[in-house]
């Protein structure tokens, strides 16, 4: 079973780029890496997903090295509204997909 | 893609009572999931549901829990005899069409057991 490890918390200032790194040493060959964002009292919200190299969408970039044992979520020019918990997930293939959430990284953006 | 909707947004109940939490998918999907999150803790997988049957369940999903899709549309989670420790946010999720490793979560139901 793939397990992910992330920093528990990070602080940043508005306008800065934030990089959150996640390690997943036991990732399986067919597993994708998915990042979610969660605000208090809301459901997790899909941010980005990738398999290898780099993926970019309108909100973030995801960098995955060749060995795929880690990944880095990059949030460009964060704002106060980006304060949330960010989860790195690797899908568990056992019949159906189920997400095994870790504690995530609590990002606090300061003015 | 739109997410699912959940009702009610907040449910308060007495210990020992039965509660039914509802999830309404925007369109017809086959795979659904229930997760829960106790305040201040991790999001925990409860059960996955495929083609009107339970596909997988966690150790949390004991005999007091059940899921069904009674009218082919709504997807429900029933807790038969609630306990204080069932107080949590309950999230329904569906899979992205054609991408089983991407899930879209609903806004959740906050269950408070007194």
PDB file of C-alpha atoms in Angstrom:
ATOM      1  CA  UNK A   1       0.000   0.000   0.000  1.00  0.00           C
ATOM      2  CA  UNK A   2       1.393   3.371  -0.989  1.00  0.00           C
ATOM      3  CA  UNK A   3       1.841   5.748   1.898  1.00  0.00           C
ATOM      4  CA  UNK A   4       2.444   9.431   1.584  1.00  0.00           C
ATOM      5  CA  UNK A   5       4.407  11.781   3.789  1.00  0.00           C
ATOM      6  CA  UNK A   6       4.007  15.554   3.748  1.00  0.00           C
ATOM      7  CA  UNK A   7       5.047  18.415   6.002  1.00  0.00           C
ATOM      8  CA  UNK A   8       2.424  19.037   8.635  1.00  0.00           C
ATOM      9  CA  UNK A   9       2.270  22.783   8.084  1.00  0.00           C
ATOM     10  CA  UNK A  10       3.704  25.659   6.065  1.00  0.00           C
ATOM     11  CA  UNK A  11       3.418  29.410   6.226  1.00  0.00           C
ATOM     12  CA  UNK A  12       3.735  31.753   3.280  1.00  0.00           C
ATOM     13  CA  UNK A  13       3.018  35.328   2.344  1.00  0.00           C
ATOM     14  CA  UNK A  14       0.644  36.609  -0.266  1.00  0.00           C
ATOM     15  CA  UNK A  15       2.120  36.727  -3.748  1.00  0.00           C
ATOM     16  CA  UNK A  16       4.759  34.092  -3.083  1.00  0.00           C
ATOM     17  CA  UNK A  17       5.110  30.749  -4.787  1.00  0.00           C
ATOM     18  CA  UNK A  18       4.504  27.815  -2.496  1.00  0.00           C
ATOM     19  CA  UNK A  19       5.938  24.363  -3.060  1.00  0.00           C
ATOM     20  CA  UNK A  20       4.641  21.417  -1.062  1.00  0.00           C
ATOM     21  CA  UNK A  21       6.555  18.179  -1.421  1.00  0.00           C
ATOM     22  CA  UNK A  22       5.146  14.749  -0.802  1.00  0.00           C
ATOM     23  CA  UNK A  23       7.044  11.477  -0.628  1.00  0.00           C
ATOM     24  CA  UNK A  24       5.523   8.197  -1.732  1.00  0.00           C
ATOM     25  CA  UNK A  25       8.339   5.700  -1.786  1.00  0.00           C
ATOM     26  CA  UNK A  26       6.168   2.650  -2.393  1.00  0.00           C
ATOM     27  CA  UNK A  27       4.112   3.989  -5.265  1.00  0.00           C
ATOM     28  CA  UNK A  28       2.980   1.277  -7.666  1.00  0.00           C
ATOM     29  CA  UNK A  29       3.691   1.368 -11.376  1.00  0.00           C
ATOM     30  CA  UNK A  30       0.142   2.186 -12.394  1.00  0.00           C
ATOM     31  CA  UNK A  31      -0.691   4.638  -9.622  1.00  0.00           C
ATOM     32  CA  UNK A  32      -1.319   8.290 -10.319  1.00  0.00           C
ATOM     33  CA  UNK A  33      -0.573  11.089  -7.874  1.00  0.00           C
ATOM     34  CA  UNK A  34      -3.458  13.352  -7.006  1.00  0.00           C
ATOM     35  CA  UNK A  35      -3.594  16.506  -4.925  1.00  0.00           C
ATOM     36  CA  UNK A  36      -6.613  17.844  -3.123  1.00  0.00           C
ATOM     37  CA  UNK A  37      -7.385  21.037  -1.269  1.00  0.00           C
ATOM     38  CA  UNK A  38      -9.720  21.216   1.702  1.00  0.00           C
ATOM     39  CA  UNK A  39     -11.181  24.263   3.406  1.00  0.00           C
ATOM     40  CA  UNK A  40     -12.702  23.939   6.884  1.00  0.00           C
ATOM     41  CA  UNK A  41     -16.084  22.201   6.896  1.00  0.00           C
ATOM     42  CA  UNK A  42     -15.929  21.532   3.153  1.00  0.00           C
ATOM     43  CA  UNK A  43     -15.226  18.469   1.069  1.00  0.00           C
ATOM     44  CA  UNK A  44     -11.820  17.925  -0.481  1.00  0.00           C
ATOM     45  CA  UNK A  45     -11.505  19.602  -3.862  1.00  0.00           C
ATOM     46  CA  UNK A  46      -9.483  18.130  -6.717  1.00  0.00           C
ATOM     47  CA  UNK A  47      -6.555  20.298  -7.727  1.00  0.00           C
ATOM     48  CA  UNK A  48      -4.298  18.365 -10.051  1.00  0.00           C
ATOM     49  CA  UNK A  49      -3.193  14.898 -11.010  1.00  0.00           C
ATOM     50  CA  UNK A  50      -0.142  13.497 -12.713  1.00  0.00           C
ATOM     51  CA  UNK A  51       1.835  10.387 -13.482  1.00  0.00           C
ATOM     52  CA  UNK A  52       5.303  11.664 -14.276  1.00  0.00           C
ATOM     53  CA  UNK A  53       7.249  14.766 -15.327  1.00  0.00           C
ATOM     54  CA  UNK A  54       5.246  17.978 -15.093  1.00  0.00           C
ATOM     55  CA  UNK A  55       1.578  18.797 -15.230  1.00  0.00           C
ATOM     56  CA  UNK A  56       0.151  22.297 -15.190  1.00  0.00           C
ATOM     57  CA  UNK A  57      -3.382  23.595 -15.017  1.00  0.00           C
ATOM     58  CA  UNK A  58      -4.992  26.922 -14.261  1.00  0.00           C
ATOM     59  CA  UNK A  59      -4.407  26.681 -10.514  1.00  0.00           C
ATOM     60  CA  UNK A  60      -1.216  24.690  -9.936  1.00  0.00           C
ATOM     61  CA  UNK A  61       1.712  22.738 -11.294  1.00  0.00           C
ATOM     62  CA  UNK A  62       2.788  19.274 -10.311  1.00  0.00           C
ATOM     63  CA  UNK A  63       6.372  18.130 -10.617  1.00  0.00           C
ATOM     64  CA  UNK A  64       7.156  14.422 -10.509  1.00  0.00           C
ATOM     65  CA  UNK A  65      10.728  13.145 -10.833  1.00  0.00           C
ATOM     66  CA  UNK A  66      11.610  10.134 -12.924  1.00  0.00           C
ATOM     67  CA  UNK A  67      11.620   7.717  -9.972  1.00  0.00           C
ATOM     68  CA  UNK A  68       8.132   8.933  -8.965  1.00  0.00           C
ATOM     69  CA  UNK A  69       8.948   8.522  -5.291  1.00  0.00           C
ATOM     70  CA  UNK A  70       8.010  12.087  -4.577  1.00  0.00           C
ATOM     71  CA  UNK A  71       6.002  14.909  -6.059  1.00  0.00           C
ATOM     72  CA  UNK A  72       5.828  18.650  -5.567  1.00  0.00           C
ATOM     73  CA  UNK A  73       2.711  20.751  -5.766  1.00  0.00           C
ATOM     74  CA  UNK A  74       3.492  24.296  -6.791  1.00  0.00           C
ATOM     75  CA  UNK A  75       1.018  27.104  -6.160  1.00  0.00           C
ATOM     76  CA  UNK A  76       2.017  30.316  -7.954  1.00  0.00           C
ATOM     77  CA  UNK A  77       1.412  33.649  -6.241  1.00  0.00           C
ATOM     78  CA  UNK A  78      -0.723  32.453  -3.364  1.00  0.00           C
ATOM     79  CA  UNK A  79      -3.446  34.599  -1.845  1.00  0.00           C
ATOM     80  CA  UNK A  80      -5.150  34.534   1.537  1.00  0.00           C
ATOM     81  CA  UNK A  81      -7.879  32.349   0.061  1.00  0.00           C
ATOM     82  CA  UNK A  82      -5.338  29.592  -0.588  1.00  0.00           C
ATOM     83  CA  UNK A  83      -5.141  28.966   3.153  1.00  0.00           C
ATOM     84  CA  UNK A  84      -6.267  25.353   3.401  1.00  0.00           C
ATOM     85  CA  UNK A  85      -5.109  21.803   3.963  1.00  0.00           C
ATOM     86  CA  UNK A  86      -3.468  20.156   0.958  1.00  0.00           C
ATOM     87  CA  UNK A  87      -3.472  16.404   0.556  1.00  0.00           C
ATOM     88  CA  UNK A  88      -1.221  14.289  -1.585  1.00  0.00           C
ATOM     89  CA  UNK A  89      -2.892  11.014  -2.497  1.00  0.00           C
ATOM     90  CA  UNK A  90      -1.961   7.887  -4.319  1.00  0.00           C
ATOM     91  CA  UNK A  91      -4.900   5.771  -5.348  1.00  0.00           C
ATOM     92  CA  UNK A  92      -5.213   2.373  -3.735  1.00  0.00           C
ATOM     93  CA  UNK A  93      -6.082  -0.312  -6.202  1.00  0.00           C
ATOM     94  CA  UNK A  94      -7.947  -3.055  -4.393  1.00  0.00           C
ATOM     95  CA  UNK A  95     -11.124  -3.726  -6.241  1.00  0.00           C
ATOM     96  CA  UNK A  96     -12.171  -0.126  -6.356  1.00  0.00           C
ATOM     97  CA  UNK A  97     -10.215   3.011  -5.834  1.00  0.00           C
ATOM     98  CA  UNK A  98     -10.307   4.353  -2.333  1.00  0.00           C
ATOM     99  CA  UNK A  99      -8.345   7.266  -1.076  1.00  0.00           C
ATOM    100  CA  UNK A 100      -6.252   6.863   2.039  1.00  0.00           C
ATOM    101  CA  UNK A 101      -5.890  10.380   3.351  1.00  0.00           C
ATOM    102  CA  UNK A 102      -2.944  11.386   5.470  1.00  0.00           C
ATOM    103  CA  UNK A 103      -2.877  14.409   7.705  1.00  0.00           C
ATOM    104  CA  UNK A 104      -2.100  16.710   4.793  1.00  0.00           C
ATOM    105  CA  UNK A 105      -0.174  19.971   4.826  1.00  0.00           C
ATOM    106  CA  UNK A 106      -1.837  22.892   6.509  1.00  0.00           C
ATOM    107  CA  UNK A 107      -0.898  25.965   4.471  1.00  0.00           C
ATOM    108  CA  UNK A 108      -1.363  29.339   6.055  1.00  0.00           C
ATOM    109  CA  UNK A 109      -1.031  32.365   3.819  1.00  0.00           C
ATOM    110  CA  UNK A 110      -0.241  35.575   5.631  1.00  0.00           C
ATOM    111  CA  UNK A 111      -0.913  39.114   4.475  1.00  0.00           C
TER     112      UNK A 111
ATOM    113  CA  UNK B   1     -17.382  18.686 -13.963  1.00  0.00           C
ATOM    114  CA  UNK B   2     -20.056  19.273 -11.326  1.00  0.00           C
ATOM    115  CA  UNK B   3     -19.744  17.612  -7.978  1.00  0.00           C
ATOM    116  CA  UNK B   4     -22.452  15.863  -6.034  1.00  0.00           C
ATOM    117  CA  UNK B   5     -24.913  17.494  -3.678  1.00  0.00           C
ATOM    118  CA  UNK B   6     -25.632  16.259  -0.195  1.00  0.00           C
ATOM    119  CA  UNK B   7     -28.563  16.672   2.136  1.00  0.00           C
ATOM    120  CA  UNK B   8     -29.006  17.704   4.808  1.00  0.00           C
ATOM    121  CA  UNK B   9     -26.097  20.032   5.313  1.00  0.00           C
ATOM    122  CA  UNK B  10     -26.398  19.588   9.069  1.00  0.00           C
ATOM    123  CA  UNK B  11     -28.164  16.880  11.048  1.00  0.00           C
ATOM    124  CA  UNK B  12     -28.566  16.840  14.804  1.00  0.00           C
ATOM    125  CA  UNK B  13     -29.795  13.650  16.399  1.00  0.00           C
ATOM    126  CA  UNK B  14     -30.056  11.921  19.735  1.00  0.00           C
ATOM    127  CA  UNK B  15     -27.847   8.969  20.534  1.00  0.00           C
ATOM    128  CA  UNK B  16     -29.501   5.720  19.480  1.00  0.00           C
ATOM    129  CA  UNK B  17     -31.554   7.301  16.698  1.00  0.00           C
ATOM    130  CA  UNK B  18     -31.316   6.364  13.046  1.00  0.00           C
ATOM    131  CA  UNK B  19     -30.129   8.886  10.496  1.00  0.00           C
ATOM    132  CA  UNK B  20     -30.108   8.832   6.726  1.00  0.00           C
ATOM    133  CA  UNK B  21     -27.658  10.974   4.816  1.00  0.00           C
ATOM    134  CA  UNK B  22     -28.315  11.579   1.143  1.00  0.00           C
ATOM    135  CA  UNK B  23     -26.086  12.110  -1.830  1.00  0.00           C
ATOM    136  CA  UNK B  24     -27.456  13.222  -5.157  1.00  0.00           C
ATOM    137  CA  UNK B  25     -25.224  12.815  -8.173  1.00  0.00           C
ATOM    138  CA  UNK B  26     -25.549  15.389 -10.900  1.00  0.00           C
ATOM    139  CA  UNK B  27     -25.478  12.746 -13.586  1.00  0.00           C
ATOM    140  CA  UNK B  28     -25.568   9.012 -13.783  1.00  0.00           C
ATOM    141  CA  UNK B  29     -22.444   7.498 -12.308  1.00  0.00           C
ATOM    142  CA  UNK B  30     -21.669   3.987 -11.256  1.00  0.00           C
ATOM    143  CA  UNK B  31     -19.030   4.466  -8.573  1.00  0.00           C
ATOM    144  CA  UNK B  32     -19.779   6.240  -5.304  1.00  0.00           C
ATOM    145  CA  UNK B  33     -17.949   6.561  -2.062  1.00  0.00           C
ATOM    146  CA  UNK B  34     -18.630   7.649   1.477  1.00  0.00           C
ATOM    147  CA  UNK B  35     -15.952   9.144   3.664  1.00  0.00           C
ATOM    148  CA  UNK B  36     -16.121  10.698   7.075  1.00  0.00           C
ATOM    149  CA  UNK B  37     -14.022  13.230   8.899  1.00  0.00           C
ATOM    150  CA  UNK B  38     -14.183  13.615  12.648  1.00  0.00           C
ATOM    151  CA  UNK B  39     -13.458  17.194  13.662  1.00  0.00           C
ATOM    152  CA  UNK B  40      -9.747  17.875  13.506  1.00  0.00           C
ATOM    153  CA  UNK B  41      -8.904  14.439  12.167  1.00  0.00           C
ATOM    154  CA  UNK B  42      -8.184  12.807   8.828  1.00  0.00           C
ATOM    155  CA  UNK B  43     -10.659  12.022   6.108  1.00  0.00           C
ATOM    156  CA  UNK B  44     -11.453   8.305   6.429  1.00  0.00           C
ATOM    157  CA  UNK B  45     -12.780   5.950   3.804  1.00  0.00           C
ATOM    158  CA  UNK B  46     -16.021   4.187   4.754  1.00  0.00           C
ATOM    159  CA  UNK B  47     -17.390   2.368   1.740  1.00  0.00           C
ATOM    160  CA  UNK B  48     -17.398   2.203  -2.031  1.00  0.00           C
ATOM    161  CA  UNK B  49     -20.488   1.369  -4.005  1.00  0.00           C
ATOM    162  CA  UNK B  50     -20.550   0.127  -7.573  1.00  0.00           C
ATOM    163  CA  UNK B  51     -23.506  -0.761  -9.706  1.00  0.00           C
ATOM    164  CA  UNK B  52     -25.867  -0.846  -6.723  1.00  0.00           C
ATOM    165  CA  UNK B  53     -23.658  -3.048  -4.577  1.00  0.00           C
ATOM    166  CA  UNK B  54     -21.037  -2.509  -1.924  1.00  0.00           C
ATOM    167  CA  UNK B  55     -17.663  -2.988  -3.528  1.00  0.00           C
ATOM    168  CA  UNK B  56     -15.423  -2.420  -0.562  1.00  0.00           C
ATOM    169  CA  UNK B  57     -15.796  -1.268   3.023  1.00  0.00           C
ATOM    170  CA  UNK B  58     -13.475  -0.266   5.789  1.00  0.00           C
ATOM    171  CA  UNK B  59     -13.392  -1.591   9.340  1.00  0.00           C
ATOM    172  CA  UNK B  60     -15.276   1.529  10.390  1.00  0.00           C
ATOM    173  CA  UNK B  61     -18.243   0.467   8.264  1.00  0.00           C
ATOM    174  CA  UNK B  62     -19.726  -2.007  10.727  1.00  0.00           C
ATOM    175  CA  UNK B  63     -23.229  -3.421  11.016  1.00  0.00           C
ATOM    176  CA  UNK B  64     -24.754  -0.133  12.080  1.00  0.00           C
ATOM    177  CA  UNK B  65     -23.962   1.355   8.661  1.00  0.00           C
ATOM    178  CA  UNK B  66     -25.671   0.587   5.375  1.00  0.00           C
ATOM    179  CA  UNK B  67     -25.759   2.129   1.920  1.00  0.00           C
ATOM    180  CA  UNK B  68     -28.232   1.892  -0.869  1.00  0.00           C
ATOM    181  CA  UNK B  69     -29.530   3.601  -3.940  1.00  0.00           C
ATOM    182  CA  UNK B  70     -33.252   3.223  -3.358  1.00  0.00           C
ATOM    183  CA  UNK B  71     -34.621   4.990  -6.411  1.00  0.00           C
ATOM    184  CA  UNK B  72     -31.695   4.664  -8.789  1.00  0.00           C
ATOM    185  CA  UNK B  73     -30.771   8.266  -8.199  1.00  0.00           C
ATOM    186  CA  UNK B  74     -30.159   9.196  -4.577  1.00  0.00           C
ATOM    187  CA  UNK B  75     -27.351   7.403  -2.808  1.00  0.00           C
ATOM    188  CA  UNK B  76     -27.896   7.060   0.932  1.00  0.00           C
ATOM    189  CA  UNK B  77     -25.839   6.267   3.996  1.00  0.00           C
ATOM    190  CA  UNK B  78     -27.854   5.014   6.934  1.00  0.00           C
ATOM    191  CA  UNK B  79     -26.599   4.834  10.485  1.00  0.00           C
ATOM    192  CA  UNK B  80     -28.980   2.637  12.427  1.00  0.00           C
ATOM    193  CA  UNK B  81     -28.262   3.494  16.022  1.00  0.00           C
ATOM    194  CA  UNK B  82     -26.070   6.533  16.285  1.00  0.00           C
ATOM    195  CA  UNK B  83     -23.342   6.865  18.873  1.00  0.00           C
ATOM    196  CA  UNK B  84     -21.624   9.967  20.156  1.00  0.00           C
ATOM    197  CA  UNK B  85     -18.497   9.020  18.244  1.00  0.00           C
ATOM    198  CA  UNK B  86     -20.421   9.084  14.960  1.00  0.00           C
ATOM    199  CA  UNK B  87     -20.385  12.876  15.124  1.00  0.00           C
ATOM    200  CA  UNK B  88     -18.434  13.919  12.067  1.00  0.00           C
ATOM    201  CA  UNK B  89     -18.601  15.358   8.568  1.00  0.00           C
ATOM    202  CA  UNK B  90     -19.748  12.762   6.080  1.00  0.00           C
ATOM    203  CA  UNK B  91     -18.685  13.219   2.473  1.00  0.00           C
ATOM    204  CA  UNK B  92     -20.070  11.526  -0.561  1.00  0.00           C
ATOM    205  CA  UNK B  93     -17.828  11.294  -3.597  1.00  0.00           C
ATOM    206  CA  UNK B  94     -18.194  10.114  -7.140  1.00  0.00           C
ATOM    207  CA  UNK B  95     -15.618   9.163  -9.686  1.00  0.00           C
ATOM    208  CA  UNK B  96     -14.789  11.310 -12.637  1.00  0.00           C
ATOM    209  CA  UNK B  97     -16.229   9.810 -15.760  1.00  0.00           C
ATOM    210  CA  UNK B  98     -13.591   7.603 -17.342  1.00  0.00           C
ATOM    211  CA  UNK B  99     -11.003   8.302 -14.635  1.00  0.00           C
ATOM    212  CA  UNK B 100     -11.469   6.032 -11.658  1.00  0.00           C
ATOM    213  CA  UNK B 101      -8.590   7.534  -9.757  1.00  0.00           C
ATOM    214  CA  UNK B 102     -10.145  10.985  -9.649  1.00  0.00           C
ATOM    215  CA  UNK B 103     -12.959  11.620  -7.215  1.00  0.00           C
ATOM    216  CA  UNK B 104     -15.228  14.623  -6.750  1.00  0.00           C
ATOM    217  CA  UNK B 105     -16.460  15.231  -3.249  1.00  0.00           C
ATOM    218  CA  UNK B 106     -19.727  16.716  -2.115  1.00  0.00           C
ATOM    219  CA  UNK B 107     -19.985  19.523   0.434  1.00  0.00           C
ATOM    220  CA  UNK B 108     -20.650  17.096   3.236  1.00  0.00           C
ATOM    221  CA  UNK B 109     -23.233  16.581   5.958  1.00  0.00           C
ATOM    222  CA  UNK B 110     -22.286  17.577   9.458  1.00  0.00           C
ATOM    223  CA  UNK B 111     -23.738  14.992  11.823  1.00  0.00           C
ATOM    224  CA  UNK B 112     -23.982  15.905  15.487  1.00  0.00           C
ATOM    225  CA  UNK B 113     -25.004  13.169  17.905  1.00  0.00           C
ATOM    226  CA  UNK B 114     -26.112  14.360  21.328  1.00  0.00           C
TER     227      UNK B 114
END
